[in-house]
CSV table of N, CA and C in Angstrom, one decimal:
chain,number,residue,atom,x,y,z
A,1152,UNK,N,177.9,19.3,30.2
A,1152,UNK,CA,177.3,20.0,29.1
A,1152,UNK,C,177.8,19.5,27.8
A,1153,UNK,N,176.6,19.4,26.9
A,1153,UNK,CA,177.2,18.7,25.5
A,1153,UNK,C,176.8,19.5,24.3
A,1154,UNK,N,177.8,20.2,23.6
A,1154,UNK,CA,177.2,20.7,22.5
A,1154,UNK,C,176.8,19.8,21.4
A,1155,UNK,N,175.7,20.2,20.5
A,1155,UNK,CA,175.4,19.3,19.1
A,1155,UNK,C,176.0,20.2,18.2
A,1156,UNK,N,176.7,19.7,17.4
A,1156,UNK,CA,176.7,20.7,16.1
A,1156,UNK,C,176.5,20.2,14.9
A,1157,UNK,N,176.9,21.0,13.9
A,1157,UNK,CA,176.4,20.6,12.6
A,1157,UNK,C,177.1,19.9,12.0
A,1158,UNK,N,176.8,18.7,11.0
A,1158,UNK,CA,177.7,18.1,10.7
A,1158,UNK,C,177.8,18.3,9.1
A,1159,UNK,N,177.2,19.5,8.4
A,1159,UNK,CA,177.0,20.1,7.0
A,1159,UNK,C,177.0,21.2,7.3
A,1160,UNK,N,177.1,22.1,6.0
A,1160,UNK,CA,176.4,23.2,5.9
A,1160,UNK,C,175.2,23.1,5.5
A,1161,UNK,N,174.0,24.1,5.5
A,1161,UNK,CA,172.6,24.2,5.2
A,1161,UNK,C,172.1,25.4,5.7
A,1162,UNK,N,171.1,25.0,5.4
A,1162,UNK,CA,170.0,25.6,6.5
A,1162,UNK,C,169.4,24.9,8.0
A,1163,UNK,N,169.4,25.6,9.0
A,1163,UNK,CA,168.6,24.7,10.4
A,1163,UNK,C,167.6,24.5,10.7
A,1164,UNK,N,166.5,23.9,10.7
A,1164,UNK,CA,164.8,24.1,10.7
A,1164,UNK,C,164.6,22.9,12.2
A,1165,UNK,N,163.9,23.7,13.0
A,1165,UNK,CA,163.7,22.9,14.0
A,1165,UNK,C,162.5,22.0,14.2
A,1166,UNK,N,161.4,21.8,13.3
A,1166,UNK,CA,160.2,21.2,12.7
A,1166,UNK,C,160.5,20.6,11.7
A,1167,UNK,N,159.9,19.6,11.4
A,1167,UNK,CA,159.5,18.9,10.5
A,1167,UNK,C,158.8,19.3,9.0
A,1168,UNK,N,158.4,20.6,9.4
A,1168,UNK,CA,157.4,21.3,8.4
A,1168,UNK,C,156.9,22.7,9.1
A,1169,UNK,N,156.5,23.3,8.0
A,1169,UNK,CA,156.0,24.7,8.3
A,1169,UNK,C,154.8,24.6,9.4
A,1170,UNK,N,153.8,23.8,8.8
A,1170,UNK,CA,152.8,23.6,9.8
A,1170,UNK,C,152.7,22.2,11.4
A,1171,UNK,N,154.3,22.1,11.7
A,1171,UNK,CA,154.1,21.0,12.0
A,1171,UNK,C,154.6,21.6,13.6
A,1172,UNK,N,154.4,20.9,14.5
A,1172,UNK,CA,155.2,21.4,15.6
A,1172,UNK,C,157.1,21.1,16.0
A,1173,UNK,N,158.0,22.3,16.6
A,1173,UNK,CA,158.8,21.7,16.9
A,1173,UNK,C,159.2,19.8,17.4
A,1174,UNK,N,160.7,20.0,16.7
A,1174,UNK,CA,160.6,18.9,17.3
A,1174,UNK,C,161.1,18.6,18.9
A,1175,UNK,N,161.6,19.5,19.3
A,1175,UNK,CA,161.6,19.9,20.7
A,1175,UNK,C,161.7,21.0,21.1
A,1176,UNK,N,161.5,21.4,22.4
A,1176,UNK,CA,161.8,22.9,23.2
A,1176,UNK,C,162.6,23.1,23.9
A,1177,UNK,N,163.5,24.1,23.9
A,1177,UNK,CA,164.2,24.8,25.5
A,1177,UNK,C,163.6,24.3,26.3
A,1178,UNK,N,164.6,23.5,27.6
A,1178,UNK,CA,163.6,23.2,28.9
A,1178,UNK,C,162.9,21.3,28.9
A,1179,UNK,N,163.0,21.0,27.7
A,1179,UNK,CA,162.5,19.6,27.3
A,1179,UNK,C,163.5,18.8,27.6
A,1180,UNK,N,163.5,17.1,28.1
A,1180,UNK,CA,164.4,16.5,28.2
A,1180,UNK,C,164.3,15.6,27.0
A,1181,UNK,N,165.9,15.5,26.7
A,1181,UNK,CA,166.0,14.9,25.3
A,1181,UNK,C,166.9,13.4,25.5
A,1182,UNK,N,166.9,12.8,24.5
A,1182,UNK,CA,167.3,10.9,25.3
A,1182,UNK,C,168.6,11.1,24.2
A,1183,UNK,N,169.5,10.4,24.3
A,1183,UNK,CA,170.4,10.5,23.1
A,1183,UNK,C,169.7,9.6,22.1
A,1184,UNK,N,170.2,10.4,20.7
A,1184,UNK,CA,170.0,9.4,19.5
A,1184,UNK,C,168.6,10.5,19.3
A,1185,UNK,N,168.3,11.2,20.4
A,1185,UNK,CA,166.8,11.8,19.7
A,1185,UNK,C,167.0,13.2,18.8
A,1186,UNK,N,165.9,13.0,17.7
A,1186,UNK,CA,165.6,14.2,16.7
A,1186,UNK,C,165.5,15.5,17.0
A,1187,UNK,N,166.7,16.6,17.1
A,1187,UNK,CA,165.9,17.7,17.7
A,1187,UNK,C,165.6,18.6,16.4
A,1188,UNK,N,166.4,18.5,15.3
A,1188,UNK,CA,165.9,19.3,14.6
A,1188,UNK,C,166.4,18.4,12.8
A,1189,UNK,N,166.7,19.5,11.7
A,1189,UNK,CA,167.3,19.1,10.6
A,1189,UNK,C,167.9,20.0,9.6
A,1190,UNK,N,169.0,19.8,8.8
A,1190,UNK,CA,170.0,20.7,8.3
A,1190,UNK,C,169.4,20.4,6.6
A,1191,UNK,N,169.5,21.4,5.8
A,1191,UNK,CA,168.8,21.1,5.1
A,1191,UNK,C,170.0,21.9,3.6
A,1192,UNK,N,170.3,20.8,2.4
A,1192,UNK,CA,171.4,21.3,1.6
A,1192,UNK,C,170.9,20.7,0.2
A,1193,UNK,N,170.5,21.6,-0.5
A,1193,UNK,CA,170.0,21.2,-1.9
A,1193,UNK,C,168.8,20.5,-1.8
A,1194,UNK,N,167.7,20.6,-1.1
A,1194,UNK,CA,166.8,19.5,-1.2
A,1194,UNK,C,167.0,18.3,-0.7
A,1195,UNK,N,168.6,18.0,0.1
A,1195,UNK,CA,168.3,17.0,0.9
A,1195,UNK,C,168.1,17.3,2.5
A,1196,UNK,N,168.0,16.7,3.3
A,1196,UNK,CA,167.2,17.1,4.7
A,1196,UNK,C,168.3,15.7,5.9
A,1197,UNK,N,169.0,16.3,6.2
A,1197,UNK,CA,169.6,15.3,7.2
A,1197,UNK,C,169.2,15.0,8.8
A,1198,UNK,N,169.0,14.8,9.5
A,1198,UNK,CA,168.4,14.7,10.8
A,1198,UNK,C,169.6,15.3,11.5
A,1199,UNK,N,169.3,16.0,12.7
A,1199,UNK,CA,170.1,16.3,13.9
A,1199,UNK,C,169.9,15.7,14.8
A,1200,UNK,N,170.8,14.6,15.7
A,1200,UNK,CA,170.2,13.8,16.4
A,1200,UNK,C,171.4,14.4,17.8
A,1201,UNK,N,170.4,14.3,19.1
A,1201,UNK,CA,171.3,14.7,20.2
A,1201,UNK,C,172.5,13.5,20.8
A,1202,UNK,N,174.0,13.8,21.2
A,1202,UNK,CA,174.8,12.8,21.1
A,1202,UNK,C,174.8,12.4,23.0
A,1203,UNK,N,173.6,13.2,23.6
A,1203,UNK,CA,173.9,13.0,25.0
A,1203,UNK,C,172.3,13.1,25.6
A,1204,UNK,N,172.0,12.5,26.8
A,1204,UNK,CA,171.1,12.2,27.3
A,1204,UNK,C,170.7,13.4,28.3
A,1205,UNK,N,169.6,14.2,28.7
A,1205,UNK,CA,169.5,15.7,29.4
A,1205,UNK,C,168.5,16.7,29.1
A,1206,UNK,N,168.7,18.0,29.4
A,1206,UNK,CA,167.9,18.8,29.5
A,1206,UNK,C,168.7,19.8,28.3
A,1207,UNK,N,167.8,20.1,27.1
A,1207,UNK,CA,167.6,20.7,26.3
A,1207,UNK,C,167.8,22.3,26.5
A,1208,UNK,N,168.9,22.9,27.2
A,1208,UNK,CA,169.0,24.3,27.5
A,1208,UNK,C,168.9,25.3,26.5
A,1209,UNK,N,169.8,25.1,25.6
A,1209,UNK,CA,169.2,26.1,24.7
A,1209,UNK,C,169.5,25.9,23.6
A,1210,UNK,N,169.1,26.7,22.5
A,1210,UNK,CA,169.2,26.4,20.5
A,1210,UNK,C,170.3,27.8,20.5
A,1211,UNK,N,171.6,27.6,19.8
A,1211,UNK,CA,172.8,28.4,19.8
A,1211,UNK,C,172.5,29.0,18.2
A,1212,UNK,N,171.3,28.5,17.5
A,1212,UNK,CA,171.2,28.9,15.9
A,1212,UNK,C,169.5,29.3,16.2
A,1213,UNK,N,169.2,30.5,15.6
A,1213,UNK,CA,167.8,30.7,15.2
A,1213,UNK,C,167.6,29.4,14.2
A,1214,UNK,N,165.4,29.3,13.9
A,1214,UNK,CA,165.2,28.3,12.8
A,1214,UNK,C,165.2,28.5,11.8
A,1215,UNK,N,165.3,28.3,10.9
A,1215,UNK,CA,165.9,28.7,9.2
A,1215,UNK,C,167.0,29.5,9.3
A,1216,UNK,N,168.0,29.1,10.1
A,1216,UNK,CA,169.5,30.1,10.1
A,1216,UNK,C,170.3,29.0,9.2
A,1217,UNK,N,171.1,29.8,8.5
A,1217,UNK,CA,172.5,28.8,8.2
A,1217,UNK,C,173.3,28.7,9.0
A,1218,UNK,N,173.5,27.2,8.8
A,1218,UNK,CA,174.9,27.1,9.3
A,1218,UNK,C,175.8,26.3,8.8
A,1219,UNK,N,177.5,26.3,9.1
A,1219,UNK,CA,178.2,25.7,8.6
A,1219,UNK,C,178.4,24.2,9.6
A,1220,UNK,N,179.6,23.5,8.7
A,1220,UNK,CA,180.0,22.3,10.0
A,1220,UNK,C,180.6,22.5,11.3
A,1221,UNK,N,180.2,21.8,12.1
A,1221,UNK,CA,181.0,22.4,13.2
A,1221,UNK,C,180.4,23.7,13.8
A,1222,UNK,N,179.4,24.1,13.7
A,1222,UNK,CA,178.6,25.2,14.3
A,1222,UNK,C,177.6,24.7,15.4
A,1223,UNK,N,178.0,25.2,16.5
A,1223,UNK,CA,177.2,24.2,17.5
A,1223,UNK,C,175.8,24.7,17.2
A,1224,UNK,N,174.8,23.9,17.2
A,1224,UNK,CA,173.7,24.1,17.0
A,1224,UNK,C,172.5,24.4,18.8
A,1225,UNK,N,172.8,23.2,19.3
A,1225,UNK,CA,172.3,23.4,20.6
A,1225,UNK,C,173.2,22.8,21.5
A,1226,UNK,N,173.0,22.9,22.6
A,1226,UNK,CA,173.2,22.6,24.1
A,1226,UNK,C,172.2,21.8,25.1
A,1227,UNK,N,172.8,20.5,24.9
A,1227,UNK,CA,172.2,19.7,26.1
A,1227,UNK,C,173.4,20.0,27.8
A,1228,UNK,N,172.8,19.7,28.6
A,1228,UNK,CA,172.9,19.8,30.1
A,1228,UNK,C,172.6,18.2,30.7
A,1229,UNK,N,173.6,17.6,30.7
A,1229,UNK,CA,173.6,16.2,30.9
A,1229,UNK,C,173.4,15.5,32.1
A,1230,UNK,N,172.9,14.5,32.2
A,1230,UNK,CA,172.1,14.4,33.6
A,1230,UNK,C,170.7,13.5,33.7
């Protein structure tokens, strides 16, 4: 099991945009290096990228939650 966390503080948005779809779901398999969400601090927008290859179990932060660094964000299940 591998947690992601944050590597800022911000805000968490898991889309791209309001009208846009996630960038992934609970249950989805994610590759490492992939986009699952983005941290968002003054108008800049950093990517969240997953550090392990697996099944996307769950988001440990609602979308538009703050978080600080080091706040695990989600949970991959490696495999």
């Amino acid at each position: 099991m591998a947690e992601i966390q944050s590597p800022l503080p911000g805000v968490f948005y898991r889309r791209p945009g309001p009208d846009k779809d996630p960038y992934v779901q609970e249950g989805d398999r994610v590759e490492t290096g992939q986009v699952i969400g983005m941290v968002e601090i003054m108008k800049q927008f950093t990517e969240i990228h997953t550090d392990a290859s697996g099944t996307l179990e769950s988001f440990a932060v609602e979308d538009s939650a703050m978080v600080s660094p080091g706040d695990t964000i989600a949970v991959v299940v490696e495999g």
